[in-house]
PDB file of C-alpha atoms and ligand atoms in Angstrom:
ATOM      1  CA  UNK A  14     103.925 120.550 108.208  1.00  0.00           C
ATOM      2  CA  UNK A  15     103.451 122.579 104.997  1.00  0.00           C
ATOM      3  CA  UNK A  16     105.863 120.875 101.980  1.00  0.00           C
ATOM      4  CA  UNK A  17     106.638 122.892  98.902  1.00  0.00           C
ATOM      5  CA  UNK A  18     105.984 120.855  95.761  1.00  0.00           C
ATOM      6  CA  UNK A  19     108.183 118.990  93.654  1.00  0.00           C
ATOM      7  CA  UNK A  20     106.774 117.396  90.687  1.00  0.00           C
ATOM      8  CA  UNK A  21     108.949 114.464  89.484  1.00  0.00           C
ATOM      9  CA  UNK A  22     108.992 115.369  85.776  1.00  0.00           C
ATOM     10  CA  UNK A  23     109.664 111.777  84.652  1.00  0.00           C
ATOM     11  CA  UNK A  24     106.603 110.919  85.942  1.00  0.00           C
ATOM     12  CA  UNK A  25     104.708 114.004  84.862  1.00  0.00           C
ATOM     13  CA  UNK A  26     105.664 113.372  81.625  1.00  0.00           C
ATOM     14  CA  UNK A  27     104.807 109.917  81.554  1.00  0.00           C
ATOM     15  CA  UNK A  28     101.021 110.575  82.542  1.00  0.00           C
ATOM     16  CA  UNK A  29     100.860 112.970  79.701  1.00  0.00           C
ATOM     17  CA  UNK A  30     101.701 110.641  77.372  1.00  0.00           C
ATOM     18  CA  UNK A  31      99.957 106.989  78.720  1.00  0.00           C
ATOM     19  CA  UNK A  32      97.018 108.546  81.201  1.00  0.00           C
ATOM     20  CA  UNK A  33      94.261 108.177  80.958  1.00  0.00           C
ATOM     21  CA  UNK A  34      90.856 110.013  82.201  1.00  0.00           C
ATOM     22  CA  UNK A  35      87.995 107.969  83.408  1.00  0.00           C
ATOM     23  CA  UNK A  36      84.864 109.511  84.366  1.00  0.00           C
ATOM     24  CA  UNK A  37      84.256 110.605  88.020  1.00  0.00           C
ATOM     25  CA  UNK A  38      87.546 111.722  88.199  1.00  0.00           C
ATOM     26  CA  UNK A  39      89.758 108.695  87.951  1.00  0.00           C
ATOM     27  CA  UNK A  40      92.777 108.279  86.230  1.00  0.00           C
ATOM     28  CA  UNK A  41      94.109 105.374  84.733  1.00  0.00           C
ATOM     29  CA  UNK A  42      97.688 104.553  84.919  1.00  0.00           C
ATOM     30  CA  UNK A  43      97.150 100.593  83.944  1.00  0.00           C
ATOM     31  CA  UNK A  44     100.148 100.401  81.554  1.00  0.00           C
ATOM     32  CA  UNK A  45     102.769 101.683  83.924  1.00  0.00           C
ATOM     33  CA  UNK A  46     101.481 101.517  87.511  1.00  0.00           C
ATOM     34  CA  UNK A  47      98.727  99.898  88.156  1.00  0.00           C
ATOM     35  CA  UNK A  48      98.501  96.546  85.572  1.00  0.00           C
ATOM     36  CA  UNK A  49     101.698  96.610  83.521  1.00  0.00           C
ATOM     37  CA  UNK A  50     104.611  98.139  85.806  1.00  0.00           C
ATOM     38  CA  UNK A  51     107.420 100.237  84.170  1.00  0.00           C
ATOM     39  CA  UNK A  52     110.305  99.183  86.423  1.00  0.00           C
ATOM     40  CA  UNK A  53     112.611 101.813  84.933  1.00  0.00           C
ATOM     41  CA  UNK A  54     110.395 104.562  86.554  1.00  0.00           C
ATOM     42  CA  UNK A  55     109.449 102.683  89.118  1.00  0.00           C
ATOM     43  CA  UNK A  56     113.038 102.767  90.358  1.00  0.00           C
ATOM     44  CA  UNK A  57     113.355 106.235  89.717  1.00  0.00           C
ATOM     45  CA  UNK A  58     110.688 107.011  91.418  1.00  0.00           C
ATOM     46  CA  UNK A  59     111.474 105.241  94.101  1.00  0.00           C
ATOM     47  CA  UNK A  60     114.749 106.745  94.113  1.00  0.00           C
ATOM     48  CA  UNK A  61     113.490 110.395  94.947  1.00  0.00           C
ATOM     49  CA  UNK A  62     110.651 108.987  97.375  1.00  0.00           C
ATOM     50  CA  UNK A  63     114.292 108.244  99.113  1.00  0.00           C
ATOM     51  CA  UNK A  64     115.873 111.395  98.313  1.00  0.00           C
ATOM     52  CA  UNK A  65     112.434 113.464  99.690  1.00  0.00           C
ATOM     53  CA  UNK A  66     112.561 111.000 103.227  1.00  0.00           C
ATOM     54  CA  UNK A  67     116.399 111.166 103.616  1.00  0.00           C
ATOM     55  CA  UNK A  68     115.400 113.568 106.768  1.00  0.00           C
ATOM     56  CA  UNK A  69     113.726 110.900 108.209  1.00  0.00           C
ATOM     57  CA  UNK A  70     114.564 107.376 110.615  1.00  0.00           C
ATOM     58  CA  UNK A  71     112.531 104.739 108.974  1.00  0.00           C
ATOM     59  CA  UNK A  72     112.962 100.804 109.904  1.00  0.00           C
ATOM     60  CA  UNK A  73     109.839  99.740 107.722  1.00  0.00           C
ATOM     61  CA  UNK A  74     107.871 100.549 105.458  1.00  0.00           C
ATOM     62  CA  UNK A  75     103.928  99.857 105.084  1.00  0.00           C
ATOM     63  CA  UNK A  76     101.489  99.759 102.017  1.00  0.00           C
ATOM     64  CA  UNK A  77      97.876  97.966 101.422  1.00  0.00           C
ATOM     65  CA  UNK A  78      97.431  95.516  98.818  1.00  0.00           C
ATOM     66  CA  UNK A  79      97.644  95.593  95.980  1.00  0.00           C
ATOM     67  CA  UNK A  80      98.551  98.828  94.105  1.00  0.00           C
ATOM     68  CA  UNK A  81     100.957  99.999  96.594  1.00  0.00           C
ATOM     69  CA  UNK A  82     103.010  97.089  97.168  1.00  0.00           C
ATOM     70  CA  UNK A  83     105.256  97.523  93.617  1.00  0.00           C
ATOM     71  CA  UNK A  84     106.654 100.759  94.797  1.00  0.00           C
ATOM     72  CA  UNK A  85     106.605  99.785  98.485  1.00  0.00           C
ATOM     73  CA  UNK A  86     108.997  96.650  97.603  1.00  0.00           C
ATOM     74  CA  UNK A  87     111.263  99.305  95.280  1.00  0.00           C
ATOM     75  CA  UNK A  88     111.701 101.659  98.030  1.00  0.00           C
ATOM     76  CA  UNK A  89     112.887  98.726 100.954  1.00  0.00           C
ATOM     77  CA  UNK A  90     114.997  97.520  99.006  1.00  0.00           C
ATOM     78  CA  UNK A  91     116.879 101.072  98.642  1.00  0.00           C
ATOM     79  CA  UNK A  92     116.627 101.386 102.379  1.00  0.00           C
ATOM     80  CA  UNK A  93     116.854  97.892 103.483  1.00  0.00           C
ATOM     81  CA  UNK A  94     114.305  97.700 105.535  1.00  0.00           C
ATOM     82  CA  UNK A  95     111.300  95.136 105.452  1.00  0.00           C
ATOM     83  CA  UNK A  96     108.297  95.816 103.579  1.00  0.00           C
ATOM     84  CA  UNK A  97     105.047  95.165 105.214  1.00  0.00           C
ATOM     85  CA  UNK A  98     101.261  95.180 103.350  1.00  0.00           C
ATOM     86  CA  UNK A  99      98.208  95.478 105.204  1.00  0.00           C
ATOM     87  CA  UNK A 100      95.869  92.666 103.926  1.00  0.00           C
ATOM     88  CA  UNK A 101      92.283  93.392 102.724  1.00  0.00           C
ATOM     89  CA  UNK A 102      90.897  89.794 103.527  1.00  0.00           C
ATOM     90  CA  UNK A 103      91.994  88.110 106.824  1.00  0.00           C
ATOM     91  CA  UNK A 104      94.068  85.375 105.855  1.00  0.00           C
ATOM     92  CA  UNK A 105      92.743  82.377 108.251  1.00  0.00           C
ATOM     93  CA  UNK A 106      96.452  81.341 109.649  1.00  0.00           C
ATOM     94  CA  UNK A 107      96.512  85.375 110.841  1.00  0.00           C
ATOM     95  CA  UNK A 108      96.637  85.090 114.558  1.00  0.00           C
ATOM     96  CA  UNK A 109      96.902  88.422 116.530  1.00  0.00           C
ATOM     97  CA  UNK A 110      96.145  91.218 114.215  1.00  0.00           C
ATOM     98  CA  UNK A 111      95.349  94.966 113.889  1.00  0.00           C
ATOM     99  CA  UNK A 112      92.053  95.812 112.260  1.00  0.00           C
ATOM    100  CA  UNK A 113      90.566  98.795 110.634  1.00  0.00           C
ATOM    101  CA  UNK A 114      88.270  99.965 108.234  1.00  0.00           C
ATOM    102  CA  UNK A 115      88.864 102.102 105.209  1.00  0.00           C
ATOM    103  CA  UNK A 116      86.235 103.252 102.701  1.00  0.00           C
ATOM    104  CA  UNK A 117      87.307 102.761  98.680  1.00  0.00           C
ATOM    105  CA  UNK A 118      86.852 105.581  96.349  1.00  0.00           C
ATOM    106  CA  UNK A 119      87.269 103.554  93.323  1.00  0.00           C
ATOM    107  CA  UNK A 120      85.067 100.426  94.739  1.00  0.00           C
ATOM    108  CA  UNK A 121      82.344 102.464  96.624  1.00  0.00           C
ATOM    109  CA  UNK A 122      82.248 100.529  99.522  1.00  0.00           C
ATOM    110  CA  UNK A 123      83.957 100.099 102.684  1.00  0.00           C
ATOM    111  CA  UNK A 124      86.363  97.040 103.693  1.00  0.00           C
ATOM    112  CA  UNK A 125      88.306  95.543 106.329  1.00  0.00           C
ATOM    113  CA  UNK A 126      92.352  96.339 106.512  1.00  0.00           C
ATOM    114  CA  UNK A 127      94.173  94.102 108.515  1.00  0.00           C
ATOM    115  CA  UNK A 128      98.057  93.592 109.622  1.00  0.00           C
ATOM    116  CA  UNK A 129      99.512  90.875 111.980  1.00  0.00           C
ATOM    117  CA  UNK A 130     101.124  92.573 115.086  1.00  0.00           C
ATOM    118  CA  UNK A 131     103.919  90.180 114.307  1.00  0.00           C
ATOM    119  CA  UNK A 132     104.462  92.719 111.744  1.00  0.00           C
ATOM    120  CA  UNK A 133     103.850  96.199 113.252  1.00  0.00           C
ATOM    121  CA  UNK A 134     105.406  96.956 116.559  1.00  0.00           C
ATOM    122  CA  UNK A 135     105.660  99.897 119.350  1.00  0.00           C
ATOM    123  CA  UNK A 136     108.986 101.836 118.136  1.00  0.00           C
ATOM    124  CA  UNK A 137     108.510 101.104 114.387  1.00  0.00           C
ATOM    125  CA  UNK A 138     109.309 104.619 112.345  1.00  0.00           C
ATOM    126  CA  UNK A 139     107.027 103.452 109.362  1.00  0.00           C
ATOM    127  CA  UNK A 140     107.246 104.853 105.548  1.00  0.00           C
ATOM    128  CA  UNK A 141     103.725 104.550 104.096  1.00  0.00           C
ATOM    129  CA  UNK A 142     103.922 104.372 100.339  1.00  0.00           C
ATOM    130  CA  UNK A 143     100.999 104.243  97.921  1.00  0.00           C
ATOM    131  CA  UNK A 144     100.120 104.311  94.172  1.00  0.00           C
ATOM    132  CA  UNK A 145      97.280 107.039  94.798  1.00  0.00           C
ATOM    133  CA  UNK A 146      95.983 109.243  97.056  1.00  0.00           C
ATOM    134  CA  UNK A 147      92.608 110.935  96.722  1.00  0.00           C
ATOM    135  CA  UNK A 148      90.440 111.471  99.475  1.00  0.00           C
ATOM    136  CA  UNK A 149      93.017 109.858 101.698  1.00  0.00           C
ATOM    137  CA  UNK A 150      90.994 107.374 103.449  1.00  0.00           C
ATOM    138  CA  UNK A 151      93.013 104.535 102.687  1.00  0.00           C
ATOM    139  CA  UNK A 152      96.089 106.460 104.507  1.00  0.00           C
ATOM    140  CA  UNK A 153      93.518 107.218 107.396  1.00  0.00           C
ATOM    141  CA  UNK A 154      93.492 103.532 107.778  1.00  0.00           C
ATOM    142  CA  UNK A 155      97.467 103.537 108.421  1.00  0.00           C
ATOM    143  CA  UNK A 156      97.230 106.058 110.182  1.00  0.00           C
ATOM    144  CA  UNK A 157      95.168 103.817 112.941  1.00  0.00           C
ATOM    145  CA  UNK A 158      97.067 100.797 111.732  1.00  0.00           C
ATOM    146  CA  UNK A 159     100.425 102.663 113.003  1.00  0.00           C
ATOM    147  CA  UNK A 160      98.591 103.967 116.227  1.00  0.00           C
ATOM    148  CA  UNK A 161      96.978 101.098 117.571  1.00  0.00           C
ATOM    149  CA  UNK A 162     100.643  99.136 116.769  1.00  0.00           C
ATOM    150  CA  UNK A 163     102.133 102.112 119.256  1.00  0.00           C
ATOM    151  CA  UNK A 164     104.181 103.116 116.483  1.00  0.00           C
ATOM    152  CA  UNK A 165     105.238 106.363 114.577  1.00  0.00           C
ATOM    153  CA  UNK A 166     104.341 107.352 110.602  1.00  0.00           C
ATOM    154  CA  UNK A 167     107.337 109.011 109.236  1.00  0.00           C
ATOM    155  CA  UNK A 168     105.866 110.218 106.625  1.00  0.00           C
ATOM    156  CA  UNK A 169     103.750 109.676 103.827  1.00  0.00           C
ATOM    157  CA  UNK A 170     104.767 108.958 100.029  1.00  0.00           C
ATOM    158  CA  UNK A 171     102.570 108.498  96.952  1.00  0.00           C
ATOM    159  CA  UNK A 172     102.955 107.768  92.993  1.00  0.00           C
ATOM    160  CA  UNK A 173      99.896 110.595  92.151  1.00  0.00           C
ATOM    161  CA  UNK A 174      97.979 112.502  94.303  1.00  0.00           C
ATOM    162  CA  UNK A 175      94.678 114.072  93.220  1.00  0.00           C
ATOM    163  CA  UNK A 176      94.432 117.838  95.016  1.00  0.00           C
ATOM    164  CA  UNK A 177      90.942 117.844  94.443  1.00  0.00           C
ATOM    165  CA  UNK A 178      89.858 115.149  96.483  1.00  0.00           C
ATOM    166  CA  UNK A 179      91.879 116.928  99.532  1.00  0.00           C
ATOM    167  CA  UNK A 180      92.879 113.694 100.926  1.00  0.00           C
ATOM    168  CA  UNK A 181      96.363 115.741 101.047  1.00  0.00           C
ATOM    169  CA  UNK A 182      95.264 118.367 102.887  1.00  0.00           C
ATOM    170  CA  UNK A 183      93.724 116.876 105.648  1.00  0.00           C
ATOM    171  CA  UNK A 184      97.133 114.685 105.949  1.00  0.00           C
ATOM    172  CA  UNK A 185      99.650 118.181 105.682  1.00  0.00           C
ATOM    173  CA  UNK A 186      97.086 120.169 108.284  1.00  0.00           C
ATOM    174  CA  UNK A 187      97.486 116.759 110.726  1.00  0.00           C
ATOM    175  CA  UNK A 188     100.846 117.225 110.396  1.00  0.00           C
ATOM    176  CA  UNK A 189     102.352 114.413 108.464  1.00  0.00           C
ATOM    177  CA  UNK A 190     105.406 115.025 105.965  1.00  0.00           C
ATOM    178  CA  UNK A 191     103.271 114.085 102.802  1.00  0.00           C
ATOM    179  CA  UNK A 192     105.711 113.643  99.027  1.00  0.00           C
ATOM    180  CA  UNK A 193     103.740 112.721  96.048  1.00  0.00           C
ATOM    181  CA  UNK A 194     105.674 112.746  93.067  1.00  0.00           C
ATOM    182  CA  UNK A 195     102.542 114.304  90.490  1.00  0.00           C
ATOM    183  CA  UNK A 196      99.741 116.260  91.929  1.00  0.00           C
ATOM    184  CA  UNK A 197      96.759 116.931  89.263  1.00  0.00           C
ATOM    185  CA  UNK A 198      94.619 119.662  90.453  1.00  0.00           C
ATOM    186  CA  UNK A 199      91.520 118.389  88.007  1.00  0.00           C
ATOM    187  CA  UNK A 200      90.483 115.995  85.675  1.00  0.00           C
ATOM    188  CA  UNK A 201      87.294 117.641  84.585  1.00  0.00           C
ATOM    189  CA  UNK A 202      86.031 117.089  81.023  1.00  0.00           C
ATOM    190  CA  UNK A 203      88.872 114.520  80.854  1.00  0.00           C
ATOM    191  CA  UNK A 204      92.002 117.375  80.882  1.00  0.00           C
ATOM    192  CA  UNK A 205      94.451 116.284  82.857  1.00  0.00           C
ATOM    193  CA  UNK A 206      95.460 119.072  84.742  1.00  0.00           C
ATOM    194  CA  UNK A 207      98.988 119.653  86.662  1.00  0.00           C
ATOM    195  CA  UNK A 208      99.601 121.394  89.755  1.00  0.00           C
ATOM    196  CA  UNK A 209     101.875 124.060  88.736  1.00  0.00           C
ATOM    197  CA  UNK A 210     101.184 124.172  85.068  1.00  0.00           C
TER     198      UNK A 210
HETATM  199  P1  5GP B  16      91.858 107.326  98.933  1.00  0.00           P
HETATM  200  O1  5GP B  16      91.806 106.251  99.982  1.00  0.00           O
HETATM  201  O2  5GP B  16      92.970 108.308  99.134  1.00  0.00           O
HETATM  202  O3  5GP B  16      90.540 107.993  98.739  1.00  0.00           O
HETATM  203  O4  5GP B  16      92.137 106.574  97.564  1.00  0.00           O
HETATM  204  C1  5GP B  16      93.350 105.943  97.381  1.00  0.00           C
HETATM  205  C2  5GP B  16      93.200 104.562  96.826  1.00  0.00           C
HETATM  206  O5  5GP B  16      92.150 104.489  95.869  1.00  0.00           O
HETATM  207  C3  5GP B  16      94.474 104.184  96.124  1.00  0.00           C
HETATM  208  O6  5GP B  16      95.160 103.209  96.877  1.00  0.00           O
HETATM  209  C4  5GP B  16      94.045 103.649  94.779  1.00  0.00           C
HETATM  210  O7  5GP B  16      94.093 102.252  94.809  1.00  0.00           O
HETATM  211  C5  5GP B  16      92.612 104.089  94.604  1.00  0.00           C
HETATM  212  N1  5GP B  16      92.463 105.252  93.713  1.00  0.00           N
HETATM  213  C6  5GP B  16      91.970 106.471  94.060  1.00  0.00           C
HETATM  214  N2  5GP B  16      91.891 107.270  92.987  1.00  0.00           N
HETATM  215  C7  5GP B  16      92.352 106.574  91.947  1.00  0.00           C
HETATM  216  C8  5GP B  16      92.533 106.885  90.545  1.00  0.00           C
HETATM  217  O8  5GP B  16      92.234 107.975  90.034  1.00  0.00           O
HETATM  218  N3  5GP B  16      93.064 105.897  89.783  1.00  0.00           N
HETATM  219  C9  5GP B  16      93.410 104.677  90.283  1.00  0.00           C
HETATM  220  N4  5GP B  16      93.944 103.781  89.431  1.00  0.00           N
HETATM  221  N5  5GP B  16      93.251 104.350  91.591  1.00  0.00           N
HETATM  222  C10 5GP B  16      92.731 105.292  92.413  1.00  0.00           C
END
């Protein structure tokens, strides 16, 4: 499902003024996402991940610790509907889980994903929500997550999404309803540069 492009200027703004670029194309968004949270965009922004899913039936919605869970918790509470986070170490009193493995851009390595099937059910329309997306493999994990549970992704939101790393394209070409609220096309020689700018 092709979606047209809506940046959220709020946010747009935002990352102009407090990004910052990191080499090998990371950008750092520690004083409002990602180590100190602004909770006044955070609830705007988790207002129009609302507004941009209102299409959809969603009882749940489903992040991975730790980055995603801030927004995750914003946007079940507008929906009231229970927020679940797939674990990256598999707590010992876990009984009957779902397991998969998702490689980390930022960490270089690979790592176990895990989420109790108390959690995650058959019939479950599940909201993914995430601070980034980049190459996308973290939402590849939920994407097997949601499968193996027997349930159905219904849809896909994220903070930023980096169009260069194409995670977003392989996720709109399988189909997926994808929102993220700032896309930057390139952060080479440390410009941040805006889709649509
Ligand atoms: P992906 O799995 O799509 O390749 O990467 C998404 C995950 O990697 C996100 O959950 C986020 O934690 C991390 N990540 C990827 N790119 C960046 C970035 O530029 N900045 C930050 N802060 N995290 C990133």
């Amino acid at each position: 499902m092709a979606n047209t492009y809506k940046p959220f200027a709020p946010l747009v703004e935002r990352i102009k003024k407090d990004g910052v670029c990191l080499d090998g194309g990371i950008l750092k968004v520690d004083s409002f996402v990602n180590h100190q949270i602004d909770p006044t965009l955070l609830q705007s922004m988790s207002i129009e991940f609302v507004r941009r899913f209102a299409n959809k039936e969603i009882n749940k919605i489903l992040t991975i610790e730790a980055s995603g869970i801030a927004p995750a918790i914003m946007v079940g509470f507008l929906l009231n509907v229970p927020v679940v986070f797939a674990k990256k170490k598999k707590p010992s009193t876990m009984g009957d889980m779902l397991v998969t493995e998702v490689f980390s851009f930022t960490k270089n390595k690979s790592y176990s994903v895990c989420c109790s099937k108390d959690f995650l059910h058959q019939g479950d329309k599940v909201l993914f929500i995430d601070d980034f997306l980049a190459n996308g493999n973290a939402a590849k994990g939920i994407i097997d997550l949601v499968k193996q549970a027997g349930a159905e992704l219904a849809g896909m939101g994220f903070i930023i999404e980096k169009s260069f790393q194409h995670g977003g394209d392989f996720l709109r070409n399988s189909g997926f309803q994808v929102e993220s609220l700032a896309i930057i096309d390139s952060l080479d020689n440390c410009q941040i540069k805006f889709k649509g700018e």
